[in-house]
CSV table of C-alpha atoms in Angstrom, one decimal:
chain,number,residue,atom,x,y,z
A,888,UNK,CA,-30.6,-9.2,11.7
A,889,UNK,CA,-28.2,-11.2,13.1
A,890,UNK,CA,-24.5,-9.7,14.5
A,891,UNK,CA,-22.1,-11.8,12.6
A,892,UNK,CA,-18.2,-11.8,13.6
A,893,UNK,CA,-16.2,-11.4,10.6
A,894,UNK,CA,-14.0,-13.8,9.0
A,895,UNK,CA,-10.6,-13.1,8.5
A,896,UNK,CA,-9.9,-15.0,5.0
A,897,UNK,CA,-13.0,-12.5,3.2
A,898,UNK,CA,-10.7,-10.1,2.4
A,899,UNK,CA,-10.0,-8.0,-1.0
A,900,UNK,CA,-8.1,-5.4,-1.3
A,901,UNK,CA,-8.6,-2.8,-4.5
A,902,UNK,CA,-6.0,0.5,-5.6
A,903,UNK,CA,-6.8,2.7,-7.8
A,904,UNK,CA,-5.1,6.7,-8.6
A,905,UNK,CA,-6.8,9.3,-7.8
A,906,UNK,CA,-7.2,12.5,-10.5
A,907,UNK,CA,-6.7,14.6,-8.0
A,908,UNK,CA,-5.1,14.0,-4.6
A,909,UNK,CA,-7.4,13.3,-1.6
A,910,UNK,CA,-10.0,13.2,-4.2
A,911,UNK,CA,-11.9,9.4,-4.1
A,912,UNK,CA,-11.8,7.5,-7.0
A,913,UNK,CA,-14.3,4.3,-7.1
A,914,UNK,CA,-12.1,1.1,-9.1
A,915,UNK,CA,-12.8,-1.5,-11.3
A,916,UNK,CA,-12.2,-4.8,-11.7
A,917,UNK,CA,-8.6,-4.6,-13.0
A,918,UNK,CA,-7.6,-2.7,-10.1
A,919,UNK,CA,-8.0,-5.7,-7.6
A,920,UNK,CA,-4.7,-6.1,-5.4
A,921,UNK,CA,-4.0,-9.6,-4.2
A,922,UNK,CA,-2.1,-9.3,-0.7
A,923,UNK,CA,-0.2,-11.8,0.7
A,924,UNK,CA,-1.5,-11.3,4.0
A,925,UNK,CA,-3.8,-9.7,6.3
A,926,UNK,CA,-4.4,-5.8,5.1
A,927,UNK,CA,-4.1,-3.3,8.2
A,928,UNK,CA,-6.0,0.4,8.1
A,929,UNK,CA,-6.6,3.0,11.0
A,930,UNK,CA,-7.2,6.4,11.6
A,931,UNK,CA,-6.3,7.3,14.9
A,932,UNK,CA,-8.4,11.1,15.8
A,933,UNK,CA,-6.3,13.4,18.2
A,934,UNK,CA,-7.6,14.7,21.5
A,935,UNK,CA,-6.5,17.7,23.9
A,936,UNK,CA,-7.8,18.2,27.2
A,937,UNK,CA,-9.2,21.0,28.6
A,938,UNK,CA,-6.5,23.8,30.4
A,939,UNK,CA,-9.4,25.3,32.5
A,940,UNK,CA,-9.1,25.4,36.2
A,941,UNK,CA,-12.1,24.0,38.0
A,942,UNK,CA,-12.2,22.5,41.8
A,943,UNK,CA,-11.8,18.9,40.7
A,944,UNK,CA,-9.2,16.4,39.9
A,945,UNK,CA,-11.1,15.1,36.9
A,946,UNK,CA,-11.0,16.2,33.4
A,947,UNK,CA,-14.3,17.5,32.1
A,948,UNK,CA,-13.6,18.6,28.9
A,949,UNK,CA,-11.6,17.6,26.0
A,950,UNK,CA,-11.1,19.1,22.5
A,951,UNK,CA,-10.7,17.1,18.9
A,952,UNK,CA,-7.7,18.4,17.4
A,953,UNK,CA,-6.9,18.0,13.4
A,954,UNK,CA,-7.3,14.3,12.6
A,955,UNK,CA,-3.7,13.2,11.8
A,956,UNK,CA,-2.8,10.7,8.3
A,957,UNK,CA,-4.2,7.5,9.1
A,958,UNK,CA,-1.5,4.5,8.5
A,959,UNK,CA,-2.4,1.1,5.6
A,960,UNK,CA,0.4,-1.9,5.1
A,961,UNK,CA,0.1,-5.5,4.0
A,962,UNK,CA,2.6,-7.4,2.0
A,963,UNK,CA,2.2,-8.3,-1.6
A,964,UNK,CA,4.2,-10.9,-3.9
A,965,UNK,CA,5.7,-9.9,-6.7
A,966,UNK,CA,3.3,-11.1,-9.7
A,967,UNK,CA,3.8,-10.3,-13.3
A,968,UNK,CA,1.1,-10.1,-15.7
A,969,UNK,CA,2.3,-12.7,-17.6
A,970,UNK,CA,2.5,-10.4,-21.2
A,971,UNK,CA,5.6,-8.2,-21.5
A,972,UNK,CA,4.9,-4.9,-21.3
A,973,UNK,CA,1.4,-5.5,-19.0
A,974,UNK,CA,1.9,-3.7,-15.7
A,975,UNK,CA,1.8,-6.1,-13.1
A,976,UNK,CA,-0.5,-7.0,-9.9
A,977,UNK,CA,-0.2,-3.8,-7.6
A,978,UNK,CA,0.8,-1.4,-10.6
A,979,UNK,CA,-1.1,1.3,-8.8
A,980,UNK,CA,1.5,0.9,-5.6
A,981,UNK,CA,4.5,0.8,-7.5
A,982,UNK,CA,3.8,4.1,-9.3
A,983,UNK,CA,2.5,5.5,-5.8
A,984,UNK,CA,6.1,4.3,-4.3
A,985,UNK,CA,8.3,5.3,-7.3
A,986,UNK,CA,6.5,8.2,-8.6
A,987,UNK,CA,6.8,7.3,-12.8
A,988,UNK,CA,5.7,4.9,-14.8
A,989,UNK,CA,6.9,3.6,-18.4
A,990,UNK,CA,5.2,1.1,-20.4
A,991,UNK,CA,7.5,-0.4,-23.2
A,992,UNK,CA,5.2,-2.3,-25.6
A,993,UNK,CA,5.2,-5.4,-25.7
A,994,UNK,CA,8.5,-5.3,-23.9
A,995,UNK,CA,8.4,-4.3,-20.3
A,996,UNK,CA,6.7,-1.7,-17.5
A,997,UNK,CA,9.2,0.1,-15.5
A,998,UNK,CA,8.7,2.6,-12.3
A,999,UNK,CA,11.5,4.7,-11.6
A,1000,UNK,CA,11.5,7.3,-9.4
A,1001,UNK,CA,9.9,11.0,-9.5
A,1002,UNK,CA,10.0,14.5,-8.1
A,1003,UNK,CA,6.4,13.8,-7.3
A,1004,UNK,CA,4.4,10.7,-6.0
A,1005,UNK,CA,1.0,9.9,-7.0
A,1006,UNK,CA,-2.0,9.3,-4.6
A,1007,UNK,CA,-4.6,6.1,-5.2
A,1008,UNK,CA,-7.7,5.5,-2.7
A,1009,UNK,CA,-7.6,2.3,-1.3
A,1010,UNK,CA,-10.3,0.0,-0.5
A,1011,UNK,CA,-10.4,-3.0,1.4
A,1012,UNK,CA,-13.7,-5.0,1.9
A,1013,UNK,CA,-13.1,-7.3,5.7
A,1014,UNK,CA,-15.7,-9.3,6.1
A,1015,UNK,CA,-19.7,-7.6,6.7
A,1016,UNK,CA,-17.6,-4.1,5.9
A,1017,UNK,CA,-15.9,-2.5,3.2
A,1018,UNK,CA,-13.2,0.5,4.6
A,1019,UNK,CA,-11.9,2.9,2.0
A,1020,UNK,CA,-8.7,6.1,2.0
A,1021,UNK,CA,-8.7,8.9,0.1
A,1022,UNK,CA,-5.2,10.3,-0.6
A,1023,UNK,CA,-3.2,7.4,0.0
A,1024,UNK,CA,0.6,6.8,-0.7
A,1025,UNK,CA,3.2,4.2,-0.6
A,1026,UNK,CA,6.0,5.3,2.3
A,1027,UNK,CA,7.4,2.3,2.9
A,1028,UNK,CA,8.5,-1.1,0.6
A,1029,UNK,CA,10.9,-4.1,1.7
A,1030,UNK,CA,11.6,-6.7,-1.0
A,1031,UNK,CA,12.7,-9.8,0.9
A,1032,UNK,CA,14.4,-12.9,-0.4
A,1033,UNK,CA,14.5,-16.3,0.5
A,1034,UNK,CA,15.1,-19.7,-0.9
A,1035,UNK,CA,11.4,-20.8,-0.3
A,1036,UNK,CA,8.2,-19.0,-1.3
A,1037,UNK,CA,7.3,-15.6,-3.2
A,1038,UNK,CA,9.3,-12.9,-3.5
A,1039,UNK,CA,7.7,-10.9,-1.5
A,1040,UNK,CA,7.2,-6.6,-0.8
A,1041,UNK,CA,6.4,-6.0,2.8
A,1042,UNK,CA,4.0,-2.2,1.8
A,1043,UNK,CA,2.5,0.6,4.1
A,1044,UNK,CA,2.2,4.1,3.9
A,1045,UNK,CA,-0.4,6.6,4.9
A,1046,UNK,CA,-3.5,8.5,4.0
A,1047,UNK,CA,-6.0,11.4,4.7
A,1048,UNK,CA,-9.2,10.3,5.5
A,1049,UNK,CA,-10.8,7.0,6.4
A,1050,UNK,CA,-14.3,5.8,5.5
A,1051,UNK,CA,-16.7,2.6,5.6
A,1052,UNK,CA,-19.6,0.9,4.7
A,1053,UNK,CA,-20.8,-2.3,7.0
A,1054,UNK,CA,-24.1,-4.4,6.7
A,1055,UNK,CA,-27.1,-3.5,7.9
A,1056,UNK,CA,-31.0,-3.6,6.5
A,1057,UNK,CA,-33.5,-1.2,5.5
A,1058,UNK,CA,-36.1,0.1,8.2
A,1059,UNK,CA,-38.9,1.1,5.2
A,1060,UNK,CA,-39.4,1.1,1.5
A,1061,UNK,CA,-38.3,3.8,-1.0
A,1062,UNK,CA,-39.7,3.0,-4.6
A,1063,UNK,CA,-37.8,3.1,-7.9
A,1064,UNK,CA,-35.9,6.6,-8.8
A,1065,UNK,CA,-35.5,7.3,-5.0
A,1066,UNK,CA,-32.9,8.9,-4.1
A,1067,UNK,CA,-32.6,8.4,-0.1
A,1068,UNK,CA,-33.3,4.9,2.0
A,1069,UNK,CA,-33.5,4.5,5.5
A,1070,UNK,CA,-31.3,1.8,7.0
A,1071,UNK,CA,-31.7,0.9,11.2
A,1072,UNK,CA,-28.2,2.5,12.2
A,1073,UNK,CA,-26.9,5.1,9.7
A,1074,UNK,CA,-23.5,5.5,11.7
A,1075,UNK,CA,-22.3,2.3,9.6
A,1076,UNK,CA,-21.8,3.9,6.6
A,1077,UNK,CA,-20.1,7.4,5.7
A,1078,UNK,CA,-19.9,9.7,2.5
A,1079,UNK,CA,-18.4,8.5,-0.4
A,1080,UNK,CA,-19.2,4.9,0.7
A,1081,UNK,CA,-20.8,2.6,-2.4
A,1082,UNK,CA,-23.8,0.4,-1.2
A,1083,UNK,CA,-26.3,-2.2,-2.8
A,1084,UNK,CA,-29.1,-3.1,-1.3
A,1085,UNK,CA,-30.3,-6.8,-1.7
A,1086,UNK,CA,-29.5,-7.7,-5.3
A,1087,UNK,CA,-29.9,-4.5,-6.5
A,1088,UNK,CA,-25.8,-2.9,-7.3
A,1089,UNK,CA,-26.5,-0.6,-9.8
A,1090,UNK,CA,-26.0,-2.3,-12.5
A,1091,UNK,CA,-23.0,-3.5,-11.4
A,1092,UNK,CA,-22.1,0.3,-10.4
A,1093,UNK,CA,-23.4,0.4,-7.1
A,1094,UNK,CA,-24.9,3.3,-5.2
A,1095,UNK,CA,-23.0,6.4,-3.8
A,1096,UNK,CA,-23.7,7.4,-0.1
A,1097,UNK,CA,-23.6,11.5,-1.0
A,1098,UNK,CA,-25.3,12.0,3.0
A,1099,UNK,CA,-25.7,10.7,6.1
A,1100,UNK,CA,-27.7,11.7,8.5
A,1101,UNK,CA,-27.5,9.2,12.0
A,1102,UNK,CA,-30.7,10.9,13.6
A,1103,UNK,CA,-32.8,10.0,10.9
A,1104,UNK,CA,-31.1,6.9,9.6
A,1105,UNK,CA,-31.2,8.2,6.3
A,1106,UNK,CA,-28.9,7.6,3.6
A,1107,UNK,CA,-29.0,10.0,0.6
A,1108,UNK,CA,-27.6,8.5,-2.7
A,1109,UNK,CA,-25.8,9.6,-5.3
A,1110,UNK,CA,-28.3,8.2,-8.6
A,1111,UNK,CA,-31.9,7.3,-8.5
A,1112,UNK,CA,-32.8,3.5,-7.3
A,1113,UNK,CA,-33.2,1.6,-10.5
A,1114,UNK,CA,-36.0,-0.7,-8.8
A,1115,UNK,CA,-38.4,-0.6,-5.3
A,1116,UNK,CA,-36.5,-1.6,-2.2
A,1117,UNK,CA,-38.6,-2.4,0.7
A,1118,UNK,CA,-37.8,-3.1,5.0
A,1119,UNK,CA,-35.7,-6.0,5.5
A,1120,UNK,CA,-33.7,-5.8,2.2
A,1121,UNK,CA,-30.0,-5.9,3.8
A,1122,UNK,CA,-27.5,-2.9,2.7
A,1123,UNK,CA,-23.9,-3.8,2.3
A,1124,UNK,CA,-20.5,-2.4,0.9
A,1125,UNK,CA,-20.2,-2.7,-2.4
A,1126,UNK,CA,-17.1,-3.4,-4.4
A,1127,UNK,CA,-16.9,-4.8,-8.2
A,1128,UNK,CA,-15.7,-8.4,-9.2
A,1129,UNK,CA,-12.4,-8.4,-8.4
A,1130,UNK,CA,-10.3,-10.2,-12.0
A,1131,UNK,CA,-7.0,-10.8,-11.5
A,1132,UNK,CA,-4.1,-12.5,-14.1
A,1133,UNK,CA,-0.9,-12.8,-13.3
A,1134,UNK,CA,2.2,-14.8,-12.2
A,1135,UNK,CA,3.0,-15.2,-8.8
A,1136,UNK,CA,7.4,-15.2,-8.9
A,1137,UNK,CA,9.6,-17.8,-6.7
A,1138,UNK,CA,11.7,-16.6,-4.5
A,1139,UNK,CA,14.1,-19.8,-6.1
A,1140,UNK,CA,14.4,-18.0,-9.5
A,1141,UNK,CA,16.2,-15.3,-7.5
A,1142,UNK,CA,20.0,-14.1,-8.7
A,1143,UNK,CA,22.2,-11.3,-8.4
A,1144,UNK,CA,24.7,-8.9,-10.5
A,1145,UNK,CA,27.4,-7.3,-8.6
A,1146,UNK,CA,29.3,-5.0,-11.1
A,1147,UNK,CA,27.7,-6.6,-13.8
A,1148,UNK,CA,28.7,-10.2,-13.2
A,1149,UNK,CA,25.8,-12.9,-11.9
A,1150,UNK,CA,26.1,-14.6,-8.6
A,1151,UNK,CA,24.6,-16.8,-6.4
A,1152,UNK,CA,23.2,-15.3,-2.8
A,1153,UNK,CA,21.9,-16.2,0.2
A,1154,UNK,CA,19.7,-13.3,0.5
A,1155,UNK,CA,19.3,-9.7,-1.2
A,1156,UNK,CA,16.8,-6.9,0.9
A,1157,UNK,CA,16.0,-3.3,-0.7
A,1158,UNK,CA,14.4,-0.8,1.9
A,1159,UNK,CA,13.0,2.0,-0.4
A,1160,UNK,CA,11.7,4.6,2.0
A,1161,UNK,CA,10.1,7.5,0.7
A,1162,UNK,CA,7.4,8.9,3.4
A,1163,UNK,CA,6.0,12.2,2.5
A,1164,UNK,CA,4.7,14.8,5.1
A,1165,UNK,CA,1.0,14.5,5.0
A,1166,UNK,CA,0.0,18.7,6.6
A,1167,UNK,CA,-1.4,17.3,9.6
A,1168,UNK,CA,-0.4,21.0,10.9
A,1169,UNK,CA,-2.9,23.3,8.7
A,1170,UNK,CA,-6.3,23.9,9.4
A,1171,UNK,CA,-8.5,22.5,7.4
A,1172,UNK,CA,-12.4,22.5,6.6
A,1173,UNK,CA,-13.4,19.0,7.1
A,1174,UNK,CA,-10.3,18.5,9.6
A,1175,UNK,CA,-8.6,15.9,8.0
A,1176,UNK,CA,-5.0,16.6,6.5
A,1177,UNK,CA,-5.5,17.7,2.4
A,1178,UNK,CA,-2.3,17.5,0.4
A,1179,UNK,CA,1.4,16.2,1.2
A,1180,UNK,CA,4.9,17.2,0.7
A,1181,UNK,CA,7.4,14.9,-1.0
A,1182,UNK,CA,9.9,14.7,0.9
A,1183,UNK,CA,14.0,12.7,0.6
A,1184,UNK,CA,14.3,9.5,-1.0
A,1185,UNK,CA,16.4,6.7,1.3
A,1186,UNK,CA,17.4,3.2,-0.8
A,1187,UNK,CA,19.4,0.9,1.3
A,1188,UNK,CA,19.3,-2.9,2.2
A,1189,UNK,CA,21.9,-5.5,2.7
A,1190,UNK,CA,23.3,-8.5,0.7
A,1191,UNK,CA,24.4,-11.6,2.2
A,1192,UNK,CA,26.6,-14.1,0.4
A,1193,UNK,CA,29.3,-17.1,1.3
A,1194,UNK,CA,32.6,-16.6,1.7
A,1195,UNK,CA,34.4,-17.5,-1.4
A,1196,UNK,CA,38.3,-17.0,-1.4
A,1197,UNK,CA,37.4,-14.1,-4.6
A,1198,UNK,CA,35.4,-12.1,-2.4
A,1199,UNK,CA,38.3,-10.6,-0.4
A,1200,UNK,CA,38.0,-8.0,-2.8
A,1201,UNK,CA,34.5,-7.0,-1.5
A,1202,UNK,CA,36.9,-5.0,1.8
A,1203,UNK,CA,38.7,-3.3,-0.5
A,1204,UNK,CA,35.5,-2.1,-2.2
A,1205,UNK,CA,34.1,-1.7,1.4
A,1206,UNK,CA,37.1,0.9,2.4
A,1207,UNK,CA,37.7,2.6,-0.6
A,1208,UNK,CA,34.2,3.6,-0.5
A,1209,UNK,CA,33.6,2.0,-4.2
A,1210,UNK,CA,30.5,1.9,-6.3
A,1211,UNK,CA,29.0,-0.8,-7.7
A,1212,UNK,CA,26.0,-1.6,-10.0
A,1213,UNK,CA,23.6,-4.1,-8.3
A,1214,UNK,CA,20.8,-6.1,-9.6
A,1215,UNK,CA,18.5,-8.2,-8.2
A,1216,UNK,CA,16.5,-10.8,-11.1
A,1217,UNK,CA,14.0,-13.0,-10.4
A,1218,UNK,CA,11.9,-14.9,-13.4
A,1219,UNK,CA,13.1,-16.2,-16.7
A,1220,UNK,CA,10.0,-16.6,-18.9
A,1221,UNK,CA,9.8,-13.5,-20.7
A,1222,UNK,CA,6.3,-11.3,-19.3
A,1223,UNK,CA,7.5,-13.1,-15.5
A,1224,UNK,CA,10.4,-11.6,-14.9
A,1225,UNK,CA,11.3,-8.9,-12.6
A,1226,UNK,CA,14.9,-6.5,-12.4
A,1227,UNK,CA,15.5,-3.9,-9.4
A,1228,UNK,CA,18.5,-2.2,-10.2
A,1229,UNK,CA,20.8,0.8,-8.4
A,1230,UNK,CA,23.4,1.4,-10.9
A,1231,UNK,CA,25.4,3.0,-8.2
A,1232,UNK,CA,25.3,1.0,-5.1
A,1233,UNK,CA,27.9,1.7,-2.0
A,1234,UNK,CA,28.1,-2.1,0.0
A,1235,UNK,CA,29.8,-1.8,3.1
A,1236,UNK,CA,33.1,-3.5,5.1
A,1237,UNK,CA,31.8,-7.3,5.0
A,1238,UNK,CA,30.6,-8.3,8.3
A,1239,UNK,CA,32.0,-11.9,8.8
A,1240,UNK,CA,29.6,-14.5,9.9
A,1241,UNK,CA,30.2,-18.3,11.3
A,1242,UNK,CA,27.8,-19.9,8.6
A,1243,UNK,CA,28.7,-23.3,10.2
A,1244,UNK,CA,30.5,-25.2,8.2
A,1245,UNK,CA,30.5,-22.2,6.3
A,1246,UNK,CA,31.2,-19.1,5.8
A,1247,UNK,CA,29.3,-16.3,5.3
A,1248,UNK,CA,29.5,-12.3,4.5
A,1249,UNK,CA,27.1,-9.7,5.1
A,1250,UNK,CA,27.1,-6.0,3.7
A,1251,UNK,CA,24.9,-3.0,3.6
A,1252,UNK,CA,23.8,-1.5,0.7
A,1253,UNK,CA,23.1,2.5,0.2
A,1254,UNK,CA,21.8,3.4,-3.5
A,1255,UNK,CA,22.8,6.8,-4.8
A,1256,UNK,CA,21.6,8.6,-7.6
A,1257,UNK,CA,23.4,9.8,-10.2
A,1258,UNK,CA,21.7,12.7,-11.9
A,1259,UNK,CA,18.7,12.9,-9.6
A,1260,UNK,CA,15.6,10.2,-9.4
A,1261,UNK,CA,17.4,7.4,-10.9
A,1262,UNK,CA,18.8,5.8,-7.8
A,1263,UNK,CA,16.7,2.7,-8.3
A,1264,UNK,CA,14.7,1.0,-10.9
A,1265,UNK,CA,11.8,-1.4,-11.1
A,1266,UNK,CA,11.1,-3.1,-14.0
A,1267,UNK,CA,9.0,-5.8,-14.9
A,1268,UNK,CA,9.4,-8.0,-18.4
């Protein structure tokens, strides 16, 4: 068959939580994630080399240590679903990032943060191959503004194991109820992987790779073939039909509350960072790190607005160490709207900037909680 280069645009991206952490979970259609850019995933392994003493200046062995967390992050804009109280495009990240999620019917979703954080599998088809992680989690999120485009989260985080299915073709027939094929080069496809072969998807489920065996080329399968397959019938990733309705927001609707009164910015960023400890540093059967630690929650950011002759106030706020409610809106068609708000927000001394023929402040933001895990809210409406 021939050795095609992939294409960068054939890319979908699908999240979906896992009943257990580190635990795959195959999606559905629903749970298709439209990035606003190109999706990054890697699993770096970990090598040590040999201590041993021999009469040579080259290494000659080397040992595999414990697979650390492999690393995901691509961007996503913020899309509503378009019906109050229908979680959004990306649902499955928020909760992952925040921890909790609260569906008000009919009237809005909101995530707000949790003692514990979810974990989702994520799978991301590129091209010829589909790569899927088990026991992911959302570390990282950056909401941008701007006065052109989508408001846009800039996502990444980190998972436990990394697996794949590419394209390749079968070697020999298997007949109808098999439950094994034979493909040319088995080393393109792992466990837990979901295949069809030709036309044949399951049913629209696809097939399960349960083993894999690269000295045989075999690949054992999770459910009976429902029909013959024969050589030549080409074996890809599978992934359902990605269905996706929602309401991509302008970063032009954007405003502001500072202590409760609406304003005009020039920009507004939140930094939520919220890593956990993936326990890259206990031994493990398969190698790979199995659970994670929650670990402290940091919301910061910065707001930049022009210098009106009222906003002197904003150093006395800065030195007294004041708090203020903050709120970032964007949307006003009720079921495309989204709120992020830190009821108490620190912004620092104003940073004066030359905004020739203006002028312009700039001030950091540190959200603080008040009881514990409400430092920050998400909600959409």
């Amino acid at each position: 068959m021939a050795n095609i280069i992939g294409t960068a645009r054939d890319q979908q991206v699908f999240a979906v939580i896992e009943a257990t952490r580190g635990t795959l979970a195959f999606p559905s259609g629903t749970d298709l994630v439209v990035a606003a850019g190109f999706a990054k995933i890697g699993q770096q392994p970990s090598f040590t080399d040999s201590p041993e003493i021999v009469n040579s200046r080259d290494i000659l062995d080397q040992f595999q240590d414990k697979t650390p967390a492999g690393t995901w992050s691509f961007p996503i804009i913020a899309r509503p679903s378009g019906s109050a109280g229908s979680a959004p495009n990306g649902d499955v990240l928020y909760q992952s990032l925040m921890g909790k999620k609260t569906v008000n019917a009919s009237t809005s979703v909101v995530y707000s943060p949790s003692l514990t954080k979810p974990s989702f599998s994520l799978w991301i088809k590129k091209s010829h191959t589909v790569l899927f992680a088990t026991g992911c989690t959302v570390g990282q999120a950056k909401l941008k503004t701007a006065t052109k485009g989508g408001l846009t989260f800039e996502l990444s985080g980190k998972f436990m194991k990394l697996g794949w299915a590419g394209t390749d073709e079968l070697s020999g027939s298997s007949l109808l109820g098999g439950t094994a094929v034979t493909v040319l080069d088995a080393k393109k496809y792992t466990v837990g992987a979901r295949i069809q072969i030709g036309a044949n998807d399951n049913g629209g489920a696809g097939y399960e790779v349960t083993g894999v065996n690269t000295s045989t080329n075999v690949l054992t399968l999770g459910s009976g073939l429902t029909a013959d397959v024969a050589a030549g019938d080409v074996v890809t990733g599978f992934l359902p039909a990605g269905s996706q309705t929602s309401i991509p927001l302008e970063n032009r609707k954007t405003t502001a509350k500072v202590a409760g009164v609406t304003r005009s910015i020039r920009s507004m960023d939140i930094s939520i960072s919220d890593d956990p400890k993936y326990l890259d540093d206990e031994i493990t059967q398969d190698g790979y790190p199995a659970d994670y630690a929650e670990t402290a929650r940091n919301v910061s950011g910065s707001l930049d607005i022009y210098f009106r002759q009222d906003d002197v106030a904003f150093f006395h706020d800065g030195l007294e160490s004041n708090e203020l409610a903050l709120e970032l809106n964007c949307g006003d068609t009720a079921g495309a709207m989204l709120s992020v708000a830190m009821p108490r927000a620190k912004l620092s001394v104003p940073d004066i900037q030359e905004a020739d023929p203006t002028i312009a402040l700039n001030m950091t933001i540190k959200a603080l909680g008040t009881d514990g895990e409400d430092s920050i809210t998400i909600t959409f409406s």
